[in-house]
Coordinates of C-alpha atoms and ligand atoms in Angstrom, one line a residue:
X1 CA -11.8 -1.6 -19.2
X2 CA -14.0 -3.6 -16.6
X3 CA -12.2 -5.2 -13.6
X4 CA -14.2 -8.9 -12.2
X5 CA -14.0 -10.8 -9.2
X6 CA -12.8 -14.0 -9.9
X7 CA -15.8 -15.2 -7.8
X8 CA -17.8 -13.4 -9.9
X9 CA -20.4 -12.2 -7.2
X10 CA -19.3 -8.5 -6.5
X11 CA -20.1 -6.2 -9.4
X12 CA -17.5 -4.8 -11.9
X13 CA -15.6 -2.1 -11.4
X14 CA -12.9 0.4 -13.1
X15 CA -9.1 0.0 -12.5
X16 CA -9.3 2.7 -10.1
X17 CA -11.3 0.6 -8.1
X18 CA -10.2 -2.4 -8.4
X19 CA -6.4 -1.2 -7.5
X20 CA -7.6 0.8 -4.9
X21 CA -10.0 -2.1 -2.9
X22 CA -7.4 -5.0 -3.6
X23 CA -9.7 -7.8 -2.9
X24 CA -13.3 -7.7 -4.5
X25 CA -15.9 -7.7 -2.0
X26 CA -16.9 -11.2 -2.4
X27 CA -13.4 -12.5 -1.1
X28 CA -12.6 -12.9 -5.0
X29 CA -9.8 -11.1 -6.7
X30 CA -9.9 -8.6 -9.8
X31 CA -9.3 -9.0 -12.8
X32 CA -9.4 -7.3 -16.3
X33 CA -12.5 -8.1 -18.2
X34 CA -10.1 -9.2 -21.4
X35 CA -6.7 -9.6 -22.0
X36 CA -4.4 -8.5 -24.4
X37 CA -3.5 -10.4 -27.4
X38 CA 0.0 -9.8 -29.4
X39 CA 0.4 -10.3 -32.5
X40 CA 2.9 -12.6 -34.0
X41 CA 4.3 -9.3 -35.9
X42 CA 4.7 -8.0 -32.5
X43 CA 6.5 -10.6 -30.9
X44 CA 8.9 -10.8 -33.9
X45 CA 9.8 -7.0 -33.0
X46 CA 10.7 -7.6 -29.6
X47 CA 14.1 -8.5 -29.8
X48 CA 14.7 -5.1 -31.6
X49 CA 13.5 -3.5 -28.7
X50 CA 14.7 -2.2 -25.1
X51 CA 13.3 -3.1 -21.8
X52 CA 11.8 0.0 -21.3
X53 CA 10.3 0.0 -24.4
X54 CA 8.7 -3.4 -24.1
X55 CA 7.1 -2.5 -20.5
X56 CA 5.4 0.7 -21.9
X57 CA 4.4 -1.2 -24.7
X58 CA 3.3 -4.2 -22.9
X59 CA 1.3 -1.6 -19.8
X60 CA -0.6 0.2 -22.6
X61 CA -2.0 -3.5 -24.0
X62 CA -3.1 -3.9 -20.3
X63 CA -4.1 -0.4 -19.4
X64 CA -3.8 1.9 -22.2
X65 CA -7.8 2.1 -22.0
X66 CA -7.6 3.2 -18.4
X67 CA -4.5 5.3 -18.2
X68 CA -3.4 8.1 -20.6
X69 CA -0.5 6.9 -22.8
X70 CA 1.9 9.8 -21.7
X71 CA 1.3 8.9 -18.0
X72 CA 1.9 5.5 -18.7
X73 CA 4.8 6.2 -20.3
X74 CA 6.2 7.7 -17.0
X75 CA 5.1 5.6 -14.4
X76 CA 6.5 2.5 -16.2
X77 CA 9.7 4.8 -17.0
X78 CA 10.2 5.6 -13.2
X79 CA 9.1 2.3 -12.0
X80 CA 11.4 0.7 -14.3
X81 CA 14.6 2.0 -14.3
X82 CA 16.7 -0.8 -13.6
X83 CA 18.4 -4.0 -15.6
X84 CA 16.8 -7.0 -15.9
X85 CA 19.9 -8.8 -17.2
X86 CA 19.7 -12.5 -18.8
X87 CA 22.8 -14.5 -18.6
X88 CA 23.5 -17.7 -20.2
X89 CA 24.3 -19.9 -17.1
X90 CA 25.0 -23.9 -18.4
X91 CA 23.9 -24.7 -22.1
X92 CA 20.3 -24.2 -22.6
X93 CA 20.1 -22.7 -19.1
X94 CA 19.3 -19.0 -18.5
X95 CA 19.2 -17.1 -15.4
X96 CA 17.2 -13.8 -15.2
X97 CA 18.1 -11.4 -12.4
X98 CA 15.0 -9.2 -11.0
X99 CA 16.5 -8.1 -8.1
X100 CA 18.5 -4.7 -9.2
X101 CA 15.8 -2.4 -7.8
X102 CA 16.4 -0.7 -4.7
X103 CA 15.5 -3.3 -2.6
X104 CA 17.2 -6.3 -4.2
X105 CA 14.3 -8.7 -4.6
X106 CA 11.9 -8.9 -7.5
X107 CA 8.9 -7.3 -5.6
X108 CA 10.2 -4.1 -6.4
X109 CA 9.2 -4.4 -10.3
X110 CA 5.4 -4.9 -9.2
X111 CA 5.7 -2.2 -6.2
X112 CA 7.4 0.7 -7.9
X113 CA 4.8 0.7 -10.6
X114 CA 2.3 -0.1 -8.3
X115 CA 3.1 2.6 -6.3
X116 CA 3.3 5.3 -9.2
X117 CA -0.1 4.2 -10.5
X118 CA -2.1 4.5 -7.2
X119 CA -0.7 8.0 -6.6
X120 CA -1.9 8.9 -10.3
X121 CA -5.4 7.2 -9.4
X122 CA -5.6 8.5 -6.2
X123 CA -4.7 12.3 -7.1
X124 CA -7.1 15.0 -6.2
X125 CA -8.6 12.8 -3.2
X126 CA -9.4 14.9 0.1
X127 CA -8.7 11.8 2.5
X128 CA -5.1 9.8 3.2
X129 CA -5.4 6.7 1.6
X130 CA -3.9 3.5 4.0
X131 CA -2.1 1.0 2.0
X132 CA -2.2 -2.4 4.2
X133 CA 0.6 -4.9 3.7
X134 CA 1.4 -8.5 4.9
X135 CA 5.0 -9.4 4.0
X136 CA 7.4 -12.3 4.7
X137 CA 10.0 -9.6 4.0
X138 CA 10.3 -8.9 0.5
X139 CA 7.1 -7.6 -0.1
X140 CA 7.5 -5.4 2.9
X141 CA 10.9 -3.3 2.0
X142 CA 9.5 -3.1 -1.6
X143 CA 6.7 -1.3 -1.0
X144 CA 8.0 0.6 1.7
X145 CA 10.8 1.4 -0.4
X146 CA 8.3 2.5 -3.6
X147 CA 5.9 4.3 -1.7
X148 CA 8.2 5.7 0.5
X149 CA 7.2 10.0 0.6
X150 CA 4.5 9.5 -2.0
X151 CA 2.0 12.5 -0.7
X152 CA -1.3 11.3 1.2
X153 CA -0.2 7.6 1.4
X154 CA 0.4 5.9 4.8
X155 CA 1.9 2.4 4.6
X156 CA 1.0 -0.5 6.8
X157 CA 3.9 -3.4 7.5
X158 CA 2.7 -5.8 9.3
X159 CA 5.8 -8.7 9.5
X160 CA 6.4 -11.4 11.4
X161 CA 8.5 -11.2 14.4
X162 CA 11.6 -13.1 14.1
X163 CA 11.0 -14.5 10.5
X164 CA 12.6 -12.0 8.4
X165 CA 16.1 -11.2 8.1
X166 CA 18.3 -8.9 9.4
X167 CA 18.7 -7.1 6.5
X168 CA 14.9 -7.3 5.7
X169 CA 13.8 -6.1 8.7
X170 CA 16.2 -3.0 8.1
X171 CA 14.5 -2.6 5.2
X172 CA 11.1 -2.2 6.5
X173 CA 11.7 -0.5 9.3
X174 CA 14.4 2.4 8.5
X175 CA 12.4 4.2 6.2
X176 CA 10.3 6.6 8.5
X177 CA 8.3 9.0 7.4
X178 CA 5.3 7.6 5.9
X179 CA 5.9 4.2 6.7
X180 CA 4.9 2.3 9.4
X181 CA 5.8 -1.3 10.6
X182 CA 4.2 -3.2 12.8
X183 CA 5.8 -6.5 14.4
X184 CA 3.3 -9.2 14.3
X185 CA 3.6 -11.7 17.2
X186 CA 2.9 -15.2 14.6
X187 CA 4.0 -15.9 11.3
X188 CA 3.5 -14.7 7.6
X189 CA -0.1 -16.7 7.4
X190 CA -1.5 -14.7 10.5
X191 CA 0.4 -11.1 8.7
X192 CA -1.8 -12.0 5.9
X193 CA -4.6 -13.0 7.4
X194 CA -4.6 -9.5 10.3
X195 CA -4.5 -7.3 6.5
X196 CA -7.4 -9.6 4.9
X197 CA -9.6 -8.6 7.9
X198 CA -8.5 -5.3 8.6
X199 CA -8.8 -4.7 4.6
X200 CA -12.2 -5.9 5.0
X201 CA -13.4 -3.8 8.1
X202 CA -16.5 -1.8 6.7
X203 CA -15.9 0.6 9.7
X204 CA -13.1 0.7 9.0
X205 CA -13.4 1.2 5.1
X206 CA -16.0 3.9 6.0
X207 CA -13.6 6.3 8.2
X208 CA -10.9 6.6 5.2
X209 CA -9.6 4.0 2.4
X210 CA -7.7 1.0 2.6
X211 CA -5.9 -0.9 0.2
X212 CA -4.1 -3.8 -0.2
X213 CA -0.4 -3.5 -1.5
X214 CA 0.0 -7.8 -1.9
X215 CA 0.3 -9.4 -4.8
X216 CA -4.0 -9.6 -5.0
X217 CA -4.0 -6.2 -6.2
X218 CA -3.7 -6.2 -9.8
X219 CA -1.5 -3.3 -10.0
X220 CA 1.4 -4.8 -8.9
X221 CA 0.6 -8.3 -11.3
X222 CA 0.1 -7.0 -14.3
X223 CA 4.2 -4.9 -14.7
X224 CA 5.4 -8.8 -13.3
X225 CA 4.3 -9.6 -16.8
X226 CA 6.6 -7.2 -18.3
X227 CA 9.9 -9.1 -18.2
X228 CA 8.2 -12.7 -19.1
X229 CA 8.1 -10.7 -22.5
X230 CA 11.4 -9.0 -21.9
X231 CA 13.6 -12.7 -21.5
X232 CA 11.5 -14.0 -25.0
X233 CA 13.3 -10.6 -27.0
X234 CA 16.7 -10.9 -24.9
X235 CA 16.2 -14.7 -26.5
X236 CA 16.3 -13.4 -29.8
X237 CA 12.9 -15.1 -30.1
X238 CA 13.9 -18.6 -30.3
X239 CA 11.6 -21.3 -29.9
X240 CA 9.8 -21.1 -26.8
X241 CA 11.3 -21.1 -23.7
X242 CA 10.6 -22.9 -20.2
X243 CA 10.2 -20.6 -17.2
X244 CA 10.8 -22.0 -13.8
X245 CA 9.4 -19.7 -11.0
X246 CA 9.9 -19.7 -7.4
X247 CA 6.9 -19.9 -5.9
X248 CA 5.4 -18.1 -3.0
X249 CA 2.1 -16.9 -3.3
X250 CA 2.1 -17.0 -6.7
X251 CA 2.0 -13.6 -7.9
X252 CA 4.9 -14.1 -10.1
X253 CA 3.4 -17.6 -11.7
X254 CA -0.1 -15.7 -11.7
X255 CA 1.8 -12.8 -13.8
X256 CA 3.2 -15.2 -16.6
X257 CA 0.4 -17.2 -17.2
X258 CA -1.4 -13.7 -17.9
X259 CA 1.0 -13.2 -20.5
X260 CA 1.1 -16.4 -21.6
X261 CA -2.7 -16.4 -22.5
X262 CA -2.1 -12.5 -23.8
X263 CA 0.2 -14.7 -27.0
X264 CA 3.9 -14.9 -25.2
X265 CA 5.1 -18.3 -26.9
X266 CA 5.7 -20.2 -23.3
X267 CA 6.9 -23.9 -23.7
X268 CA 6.1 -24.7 -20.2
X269 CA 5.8 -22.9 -17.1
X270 CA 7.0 -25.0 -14.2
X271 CA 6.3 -23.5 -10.3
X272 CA 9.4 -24.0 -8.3
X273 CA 8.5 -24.2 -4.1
X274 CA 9.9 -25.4 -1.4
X275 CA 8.5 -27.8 1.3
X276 CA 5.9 -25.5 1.4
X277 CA 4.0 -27.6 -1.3
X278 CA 0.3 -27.3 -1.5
X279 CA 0.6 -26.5 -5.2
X280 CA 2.4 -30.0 -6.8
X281 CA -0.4 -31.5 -4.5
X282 CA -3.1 -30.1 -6.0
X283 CA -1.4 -30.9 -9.3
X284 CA -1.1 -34.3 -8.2
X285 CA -4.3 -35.0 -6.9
X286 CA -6.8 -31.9 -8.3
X287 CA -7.4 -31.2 -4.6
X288 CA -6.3 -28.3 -3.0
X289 CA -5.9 -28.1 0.6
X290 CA -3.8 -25.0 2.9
X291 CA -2.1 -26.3 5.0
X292 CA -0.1 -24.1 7.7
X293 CA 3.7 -22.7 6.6
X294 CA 6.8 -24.5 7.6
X295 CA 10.0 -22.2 7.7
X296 CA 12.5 -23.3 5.1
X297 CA 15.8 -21.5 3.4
X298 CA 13.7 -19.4 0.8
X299 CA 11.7 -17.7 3.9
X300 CA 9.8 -15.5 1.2
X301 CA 8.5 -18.6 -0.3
X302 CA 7.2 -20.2 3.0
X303 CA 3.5 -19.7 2.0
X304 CA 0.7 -22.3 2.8
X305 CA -2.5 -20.6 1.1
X306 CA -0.6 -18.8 -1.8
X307 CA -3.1 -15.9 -2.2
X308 CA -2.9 -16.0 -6.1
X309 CA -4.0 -19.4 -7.0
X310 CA -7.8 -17.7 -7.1
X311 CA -6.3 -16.0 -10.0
X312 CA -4.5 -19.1 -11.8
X313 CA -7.9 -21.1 -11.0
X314 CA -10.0 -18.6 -12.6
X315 CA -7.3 -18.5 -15.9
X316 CA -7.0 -22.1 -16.0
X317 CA -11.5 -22.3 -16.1
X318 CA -11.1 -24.1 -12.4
X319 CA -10.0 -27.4 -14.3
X320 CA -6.9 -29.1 -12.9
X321 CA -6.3 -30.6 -16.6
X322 CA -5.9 -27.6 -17.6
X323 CA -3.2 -26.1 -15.6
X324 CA -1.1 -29.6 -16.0
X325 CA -0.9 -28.7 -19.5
X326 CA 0.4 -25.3 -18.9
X327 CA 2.3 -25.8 -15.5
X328 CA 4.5 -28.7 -14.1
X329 CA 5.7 -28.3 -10.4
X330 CA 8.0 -29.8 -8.0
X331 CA 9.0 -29.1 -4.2
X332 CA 12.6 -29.0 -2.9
X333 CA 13.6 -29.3 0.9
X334 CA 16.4 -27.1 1.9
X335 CA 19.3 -30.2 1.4
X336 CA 18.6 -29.9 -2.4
X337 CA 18.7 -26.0 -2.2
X338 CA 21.7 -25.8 -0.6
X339 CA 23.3 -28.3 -2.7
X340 CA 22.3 -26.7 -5.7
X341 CA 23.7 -23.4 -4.6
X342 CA 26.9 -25.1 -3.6
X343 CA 27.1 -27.3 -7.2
X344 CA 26.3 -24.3 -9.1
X345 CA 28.9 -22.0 -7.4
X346 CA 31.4 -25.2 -8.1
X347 CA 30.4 -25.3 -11.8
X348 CA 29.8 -22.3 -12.7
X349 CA 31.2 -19.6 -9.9
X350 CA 27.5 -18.1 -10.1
X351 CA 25.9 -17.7 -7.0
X352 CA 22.4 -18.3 -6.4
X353 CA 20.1 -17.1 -3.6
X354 CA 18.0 -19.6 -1.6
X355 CA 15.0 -18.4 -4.1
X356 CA 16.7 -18.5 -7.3
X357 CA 18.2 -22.3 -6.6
X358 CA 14.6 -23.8 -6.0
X359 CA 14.0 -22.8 -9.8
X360 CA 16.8 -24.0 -11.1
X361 CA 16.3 -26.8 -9.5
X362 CA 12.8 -27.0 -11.0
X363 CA 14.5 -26.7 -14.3
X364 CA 16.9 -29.1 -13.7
X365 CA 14.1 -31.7 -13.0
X366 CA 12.0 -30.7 -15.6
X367 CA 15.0 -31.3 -18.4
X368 CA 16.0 -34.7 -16.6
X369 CA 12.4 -35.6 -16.6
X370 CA 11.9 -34.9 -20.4
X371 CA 15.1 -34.5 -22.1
X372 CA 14.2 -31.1 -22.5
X373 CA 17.5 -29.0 -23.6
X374 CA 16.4 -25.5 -23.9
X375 CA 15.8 -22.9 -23.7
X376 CA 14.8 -22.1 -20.1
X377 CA 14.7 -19.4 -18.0
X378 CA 14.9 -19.6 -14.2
X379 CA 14.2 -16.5 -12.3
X380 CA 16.4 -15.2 -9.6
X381 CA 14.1 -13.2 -7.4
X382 CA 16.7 -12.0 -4.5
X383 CA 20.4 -10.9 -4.4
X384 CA 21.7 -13.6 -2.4
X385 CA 23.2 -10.6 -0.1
X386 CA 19.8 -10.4 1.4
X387 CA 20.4 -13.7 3.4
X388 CA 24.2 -13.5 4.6
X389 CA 23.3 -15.6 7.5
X390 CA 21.3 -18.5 5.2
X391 CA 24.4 -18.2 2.8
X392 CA 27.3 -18.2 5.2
X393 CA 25.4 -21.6 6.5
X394 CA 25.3 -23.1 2.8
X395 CA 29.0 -21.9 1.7
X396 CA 30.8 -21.9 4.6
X397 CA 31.7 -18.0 4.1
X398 CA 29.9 -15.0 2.3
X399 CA 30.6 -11.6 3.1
X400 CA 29.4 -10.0 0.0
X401 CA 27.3 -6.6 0.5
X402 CA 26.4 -4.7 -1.7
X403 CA 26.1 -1.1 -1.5
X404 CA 22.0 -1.2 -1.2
X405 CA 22.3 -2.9 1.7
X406 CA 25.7 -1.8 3.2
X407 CA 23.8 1.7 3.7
X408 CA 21.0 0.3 5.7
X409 CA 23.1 -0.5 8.6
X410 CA 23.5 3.0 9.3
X411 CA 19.6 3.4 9.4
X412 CA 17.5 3.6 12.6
X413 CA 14.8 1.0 13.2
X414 CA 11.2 2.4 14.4
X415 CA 8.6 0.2 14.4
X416 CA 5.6 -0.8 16.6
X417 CA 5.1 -5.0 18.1
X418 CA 1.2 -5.7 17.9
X419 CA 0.1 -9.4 19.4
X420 CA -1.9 -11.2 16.3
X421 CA -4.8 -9.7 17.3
X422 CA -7.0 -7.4 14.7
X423 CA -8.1 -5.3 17.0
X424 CA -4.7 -3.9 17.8
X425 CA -4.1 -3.2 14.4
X426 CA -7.2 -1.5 14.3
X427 CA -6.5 0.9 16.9
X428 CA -2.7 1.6 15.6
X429 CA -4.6 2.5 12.1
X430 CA -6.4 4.8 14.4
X431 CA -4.0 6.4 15.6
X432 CA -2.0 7.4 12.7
X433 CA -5.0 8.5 11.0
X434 CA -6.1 11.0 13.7
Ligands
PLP1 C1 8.0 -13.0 -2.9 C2 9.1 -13.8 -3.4 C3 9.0 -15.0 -4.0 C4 7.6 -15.5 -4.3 O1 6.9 -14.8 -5.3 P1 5.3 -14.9 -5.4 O2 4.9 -14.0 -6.4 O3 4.7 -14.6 -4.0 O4 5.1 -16.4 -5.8 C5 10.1 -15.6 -4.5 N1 11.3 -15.1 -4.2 C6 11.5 -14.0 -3.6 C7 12.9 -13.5 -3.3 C8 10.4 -13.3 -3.1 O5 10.6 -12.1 -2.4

């Protein structure tokens, strides 16, 4: 299979390019040549099937041309080994938790396969290869955590000082080893914007190889497609469903909408953000325009050029009518999250995190909007644990910790501050490469 820029001006390449480059060299991002398309036979199987079976099944339709089928088998095995439960919350309302992986967030889905296909692509190369990674914390303790020891990879953190929480910043920067944080003096938009440019340093790119570890690289979209399919089986295959995604850069969105246009039946999907809300404009008003990030409750969410809507642009033929068919979206300020986590844990005694609550709000809307009465899914990205300070503020007390994170605190924290400045992170790549 071919991989294509979305911007269609840098020539095809295999998947072992296209996962090792991350962005095309045109500034576009890749993307297989076709998608898969399941049958209606097949999608009448998956309730009879397990999670793991649907994810190899589901990677082979994406891959199976690229990677052998018993390798495959493996890497989605390993990658995912962890539930993916879906509970019945209120009637017609489901909640699906991603965030049992090591980490506790949903980026560990699409960075422990990512991780476990790039060592198999990368096997039998004489040169370290330097994964680069911007995170607003999630992103960061995923990979670090699913790449963590993986032989002749070095790993990149660049976060944002202050803007992650405790427990996040434990995350990235305990591992040791192979990992290496870097403390960014700015916020997640100048993270992302030091690995664009570094990523895209042909000095750089000449002395050894980079790669991105963000949701641009297709390696770590395509398995976020896996439990889309997994909720439609664990729904017995009722009529379609709605699934209300949080929102950051749009990795998660980008992910369903793939397997939404591979045959999923999807009612609607609806993008959840906060007041981080470039997206509902451009739905609004077919213009889309960044605009810098403002801090809110779902920190991993505070995105202001979500990186992914090249993908969703180039899915949706760059026609705004297009993606208000498939996609509604609404923004929520942090009163409404914190309300809804408050009125759910009244109602229900479930407790959302900051994430999780600006879908179900976006669910909520979307039913009182069109008397819609199920079944949809909101997806619960984080363990709420992640943000004991954010939830202690919202509920007055939480002291929950689970054992994931109770064991970080015994960790020690290495990692390097760097002023927003690419040539600092240049010269720290350097160094660890000498
Ligand atoms: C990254 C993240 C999001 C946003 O996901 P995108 O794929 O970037 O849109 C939402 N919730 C949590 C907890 C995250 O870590």
């Amino acid at each position: 299979m071919w991989y294509y820029s979305t911007k269609g001006k840098s020539p095809a390449v295999t998947l072992k390019e296209a996962v090792l480059r991350g962005p095309a060299p045109d500034g576009g991002l890749y993307m297989p040549e076709s998608l898969p398309s399941f049958s209606g036979s097949y999608l009448r199987s998956l309730p009879f099937k397990s999670f793991s079976e649907i994810s190899f099944e589901v990677a082979s339709a994406f891959l199976g041309t690229d990677i052998p089928s018993d390798v495959l088998e493996d890497i989605a095995g390993e990658a995912m080994d962890f539930p993916l439960p879906l509970t019945g919350l209120q009637p017609g309302v489901y909640c699906m938790e991603l965030y049992h992986g090591p980490t506790m967030a949903f980026k560990d889905v699409g960075a422990r396969f990512m991780a476990r296909l790039m060592s198999y692509l990368y096997r039998n190369m004489d040169r370290p290869l330097n994964v680069i990674v911007a995170t607003s914390g999630d992103t960061g303790s995923a990979v670090a955590s699913g790449f963590y020891d993986v032989d002749g990879i070095n790993v990149v953190v660049l976060f944002p000082k202050g803007r992650v929480s405790r427990l996040q910043q434990l995350q990235i920067t305990t591992n040791g080893g192979n990992i290496h944080p870097l403390e960014v003096d700015g916020n997640f938009d100048d993270c992302q914007w030091l690995a664009r440019t570094i990523l895209a340093d042909e000095e750089l790119n000449h002395q050894f190889t980079l790669t991105s570890a963000n949701s641009i690289n297709i390696g770590r979209l395509i398995p976020q497609s896996f439990y889309y399919f997994e909720a439609y089986a664990r729904l017995q295959g009722s009529t379609a469903p709605v699934f209300s995604v949080p929102c950051g850069n749009f990795g998660n969105l980008t992910a369903g909408v793939m397997a939404w246009c591979a045959g999923l039946p999807v009612r609607k999907f609806i993008a959840s953000v906060n007041i981080n809300d470039v997206f509902p404009k451009f739905l609004d008003t077919g213009r889309y325009s960044p605009a810098a990030s403002v801090p809110t409750y779902s920190s991993a969410m505070d995105v202001g050029n979500p990186s992914n809507f090249e993908r969703l642009d180039f899915l949706m033929g760059g026609m705004a009518v297009n993606f208000r068919e498939s996609i509604m979206s609404w923004s929520f300020n942090d009163k409404q999250t914190a309300d809804a986590i408050r009125g759910v844990a009244s109602d229900t005694g479930y407790i959302m995190d900051p994430h999780g609550a600006v879908a179900w709000l976006g669910l909520k809307e979307y039913a009182g909007s069109t008397g819609f009465s199920g079944p949809g899914v909101f997806l619960e990205t984080a363990h709420p644990a992640k943000f004991p300070e954010t939830m202690e503020e919202i509920l007055g007390k939480y002291d929950f910790v689970p054992p994931q994170l109770s064991k970080l605190e015994q960790g020690q924290e290495r990692f390097t501050p760097v002023p927003c400045d690419a040539e600092a992170v240049r010269e720290y790549l350097l160094s660890i490469n000498r």
